[in-house]
C-alpha cells in the first residue's frame, strides 16, 4: 500500500504538482492521483521511476510503497 501522506509531502517538497509528476511518469494527473491514493495499483516499475523523479533513496522504498497504513 502506498503511503499517500508521505508521497504527497515529497511531491510538494520537490516543488511539483501532481500534474507535473504525472507528466514525468507518462500518465494523466487523474491516473497518478488514483495510484497515489491507493485507488489503483502502482507497478514496481512505476514506483521505482517515481523514486527517481522525487529523488527518494532506494533504501526508503518500503517507507513509501510498502506501508501498512490506512488513509
Coordinates of N, CA and C in Angstrom, one line a residue:
X1 N 0.8 -1.2 0.0 CA 0.0 0.0 0.0 C 0.9 1.2 0.0
X2 N 0.6 2.2 -0.8 CA 1.3 3.4 -0.9 C 1.1 4.3 0.3
X3 N 2.1 4.9 0.8 CA 2.0 5.9 1.9 C 1.6 7.2 1.3
X4 N 0.4 7.4 1.2 CA -0.2 8.6 0.5 C 0.4 9.9 1.1
X5 N 0.3 10.0 2.4 CA 0.7 11.3 3.1 C 2.2 11.6 2.8
X6 N 3.0 10.5 2.9 CA 4.5 10.7 2.7 C 4.8 11.1 1.2
X7 N 4.1 10.5 0.2 CA 4.3 10.8 -1.2 C 3.8 12.2 -1.5
X8 N 2.7 12.5 -1.0 CA 2.1 13.9 -1.3 C 3.1 14.9 -0.8
X9 N 3.6 14.7 0.4 CA 4.6 15.7 1.0 C 5.8 15.8 0.2
X10 N 6.3 14.6 -0.3 CA 7.5 14.6 -1.1 C 7.3 15.3 -2.5
X11 N 6.2 15.2 -3.1 CA 5.9 15.9 -4.3 C 6.0 17.4 -4.1
X12 N 5.4 17.8 -3.0 CA 5.4 19.3 -2.6 C 6.8 19.7 -2.3
X13 N 7.6 18.9 -1.6 CA 9.0 19.2 -1.2 C 9.8 19.4 -2.5
X14 N 9.5 18.7 -3.5 CA 10.2 18.8 -4.8 C 9.7 19.9 -5.7
X15 N 8.7 20.6 -5.2 CA 8.2 21.8 -5.9 C 7.4 21.4 -7.1
X16 N 6.8 20.2 -7.1 CA 6.0 19.8 -8.2 C 4.5 19.7 -7.8
X17 N 3.7 19.7 -8.9 CA 2.3 19.4 -8.7 C 2.0 18.0 -9.1
X18 N 0.9 17.5 -8.8 CA 0.5 16.1 -9.3 C 0.6 16.1 -10.8
X19 N 0.1 17.1 -11.5 CA 0.1 17.2 -12.9 C 1.5 17.1 -13.5
X20 N 2.5 17.8 -12.9 CA 3.9 17.7 -13.3 C 4.5 16.4 -13.1
X21 N 4.2 15.8 -11.9 CA 4.8 14.5 -11.6 C 4.1 13.4 -12.6
X22 N 2.9 13.6 -12.8 CA 2.2 12.6 -13.7 C 2.7 12.7 -15.1
X23 N 3.0 13.9 -15.6 CA 3.6 14.1 -16.9 C 5.0 13.4 -17.0
X24 N 5.8 13.6 -16.0 CA 7.1 12.9 -16.0 C 6.9 11.4 -16.0
X25 N 5.8 10.9 -15.3 CA 5.6 9.5 -15.3 C 4.9 8.9 -16.6
X26 N 4.5 9.8 -17.4 CA 3.8 9.4 -18.7 C 2.4 9.0 -18.5
X27 N 1.7 9.6 -17.5 CA 0.3 9.2 -17.3 C -0.5 10.5 -17.0
X28 N -1.8 10.4 -17.0 CA -2.6 11.5 -16.7 C -2.6 11.9 -15.2
X29 N -2.9 13.1 -14.9 CA -2.9 13.5 -13.5 C -3.9 12.7 -12.7
X30 N -5.0 12.3 -13.3 CA -6.1 11.6 -12.7 C -5.6 10.2 -12.3
X31 N -4.9 9.5 -13.3 CA -4.3 8.2 -13.1 C -3.3 8.3 -12.0
X32 N -2.4 9.3 -12.0 CA -1.4 9.4 -11.0 C -2.0 9.6 -9.6
X33 N -3.0 10.4 -9.5 CA -3.7 10.7 -8.2 C -4.3 9.4 -7.7
X34 N -5.0 8.6 -8.6 CA -5.6 7.3 -8.2 C -4.6 6.4 -7.7
X35 N -3.4 6.3 -8.3 CA -2.3 5.4 -7.8 C -1.8 5.8 -6.5
X36 N -1.6 7.1 -6.3 CA -1.0 7.7 -5.1 C -2.0 7.5 -3.9
X37 N -3.3 7.5 -4.2 CA -4.4 7.3 -3.2 C -4.8 5.9 -3.0
X38 N -4.0 5.0 -3.6 CA -4.3 3.5 -3.4 C -5.7 3.2 -4.0
X39 N -6.1 3.9 -5.0 CA -7.4 3.6 -5.7 C -7.1 2.8 -6.9
X40 N -5.8 2.7 -7.3 CA -5.4 1.9 -8.5 C -4.0 1.4 -8.1
X41 N -3.7 0.2 -8.7 CA -2.4 -0.4 -8.4 C -1.2 0.4 -9.0
X42 N -0.1 0.5 -8.3 CA 1.1 1.1 -8.9 C 2.1 -0.1 -9.1
X43 N 2.6 -0.1 -10.3 CA 3.6 -1.2 -10.6 C 4.9 -1.0 -9.9
X44 N 5.7 -2.0 -9.8 CA 7.1 -1.9 -9.3 C 7.9 -0.9 -10.1
X45 N 7.8 -1.0 -11.4 CA 8.5 -0.1 -12.3 C 8.1 1.3 -12.1
X46 N 6.8 1.6 -12.0 CA 6.3 2.9 -11.7 C 6.8 3.4 -10.4
X47 N 6.8 2.6 -9.4 CA 7.3 3.0 -8.1 C 8.7 3.4 -8.1
X48 N 9.5 2.6 -8.8 CA 11.0 2.8 -8.9 C 11.2 4.1 -9.7
X49 N 10.5 4.3 -10.7 CA 10.6 5.5 -11.5 C 10.2 6.7 -10.7
X50 N 9.2 6.6 -9.9 CA 8.8 7.7 -9.0 C 9.8 8.0 -8.0
X51 N 10.5 7.0 -7.5 CA 11.7 7.2 -6.6 C 12.7 8.1 -7.2
X52 N 13.0 7.9 -8.5 CA 14.0 8.7 -9.2 C 13.5 10.1 -9.4
X53 N 12.2 10.2 -9.8 CA 11.7 11.6 -10.1 C 11.7 12.4 -8.8
X54 N 11.3 11.8 -7.7 CA 11.2 12.5 -6.4 C 12.5 12.5 -5.6
X55 N 13.6 11.9 -6.2 CA 14.9 11.8 -5.6 C 14.8 11.2 -4.2
X56 N 14.1 10.1 -4.1 CA 14.0 9.3 -2.9 C 15.0 8.2 -2.9
X57 N 15.8 8.0 -1.9 CA 16.8 6.9 -1.9 C 16.1 5.5 -2.0
X58 N 16.7 4.6 -2.7 CA 16.1 3.3 -2.8 C 15.9 2.6 -1.4
X59 N 16.8 3.0 -0.5 CA 16.7 2.5 0.9 C 15.4 2.9 1.6
X60 N 14.7 3.9 1.0 CA 13.4 4.4 1.6 C 12.2 3.8 0.9
X61 N 12.4 2.9 -0.1 CA 11.3 2.3 -0.9 C 10.2 1.8 0.0
X62 N 10.5 1.0 1.0 CA 9.5 0.4 1.9 C 8.7 1.4 2.6
X63 N 9.3 2.5 3.0 CA 8.6 3.6 3.7 C 7.6 4.3 2.9
X64 N 7.8 4.3 1.6 CA 6.8 4.9 0.7 C 5.8 4.0 0.0
X65 N 6.3 2.8 -0.3 CA 5.5 1.9 -1.1 C 5.0 0.6 -0.4
X66 N 5.5 0.3 0.7 CA 5.1 -0.9 1.4 C 4.5 -0.6 2.8
X67 N 3.7 0.5 2.8 CA 3.1 1.0 4.0 C 2.0 0.1 4.5
X68 N 1.9 -0.1 5.8 CA 0.8 -0.9 6.3 C -0.2 0.1 6.9
X69 N -0.2 1.3 6.4 CA -1.1 2.4 6.9 C -2.4 2.4 6.1
X70 N -3.4 3.0 6.7 CA -4.7 3.2 6.1 C -5.1 4.6 6.1
X71 N -5.3 5.2 4.9 CA -5.6 6.6 4.8 C -6.8 6.8 3.9

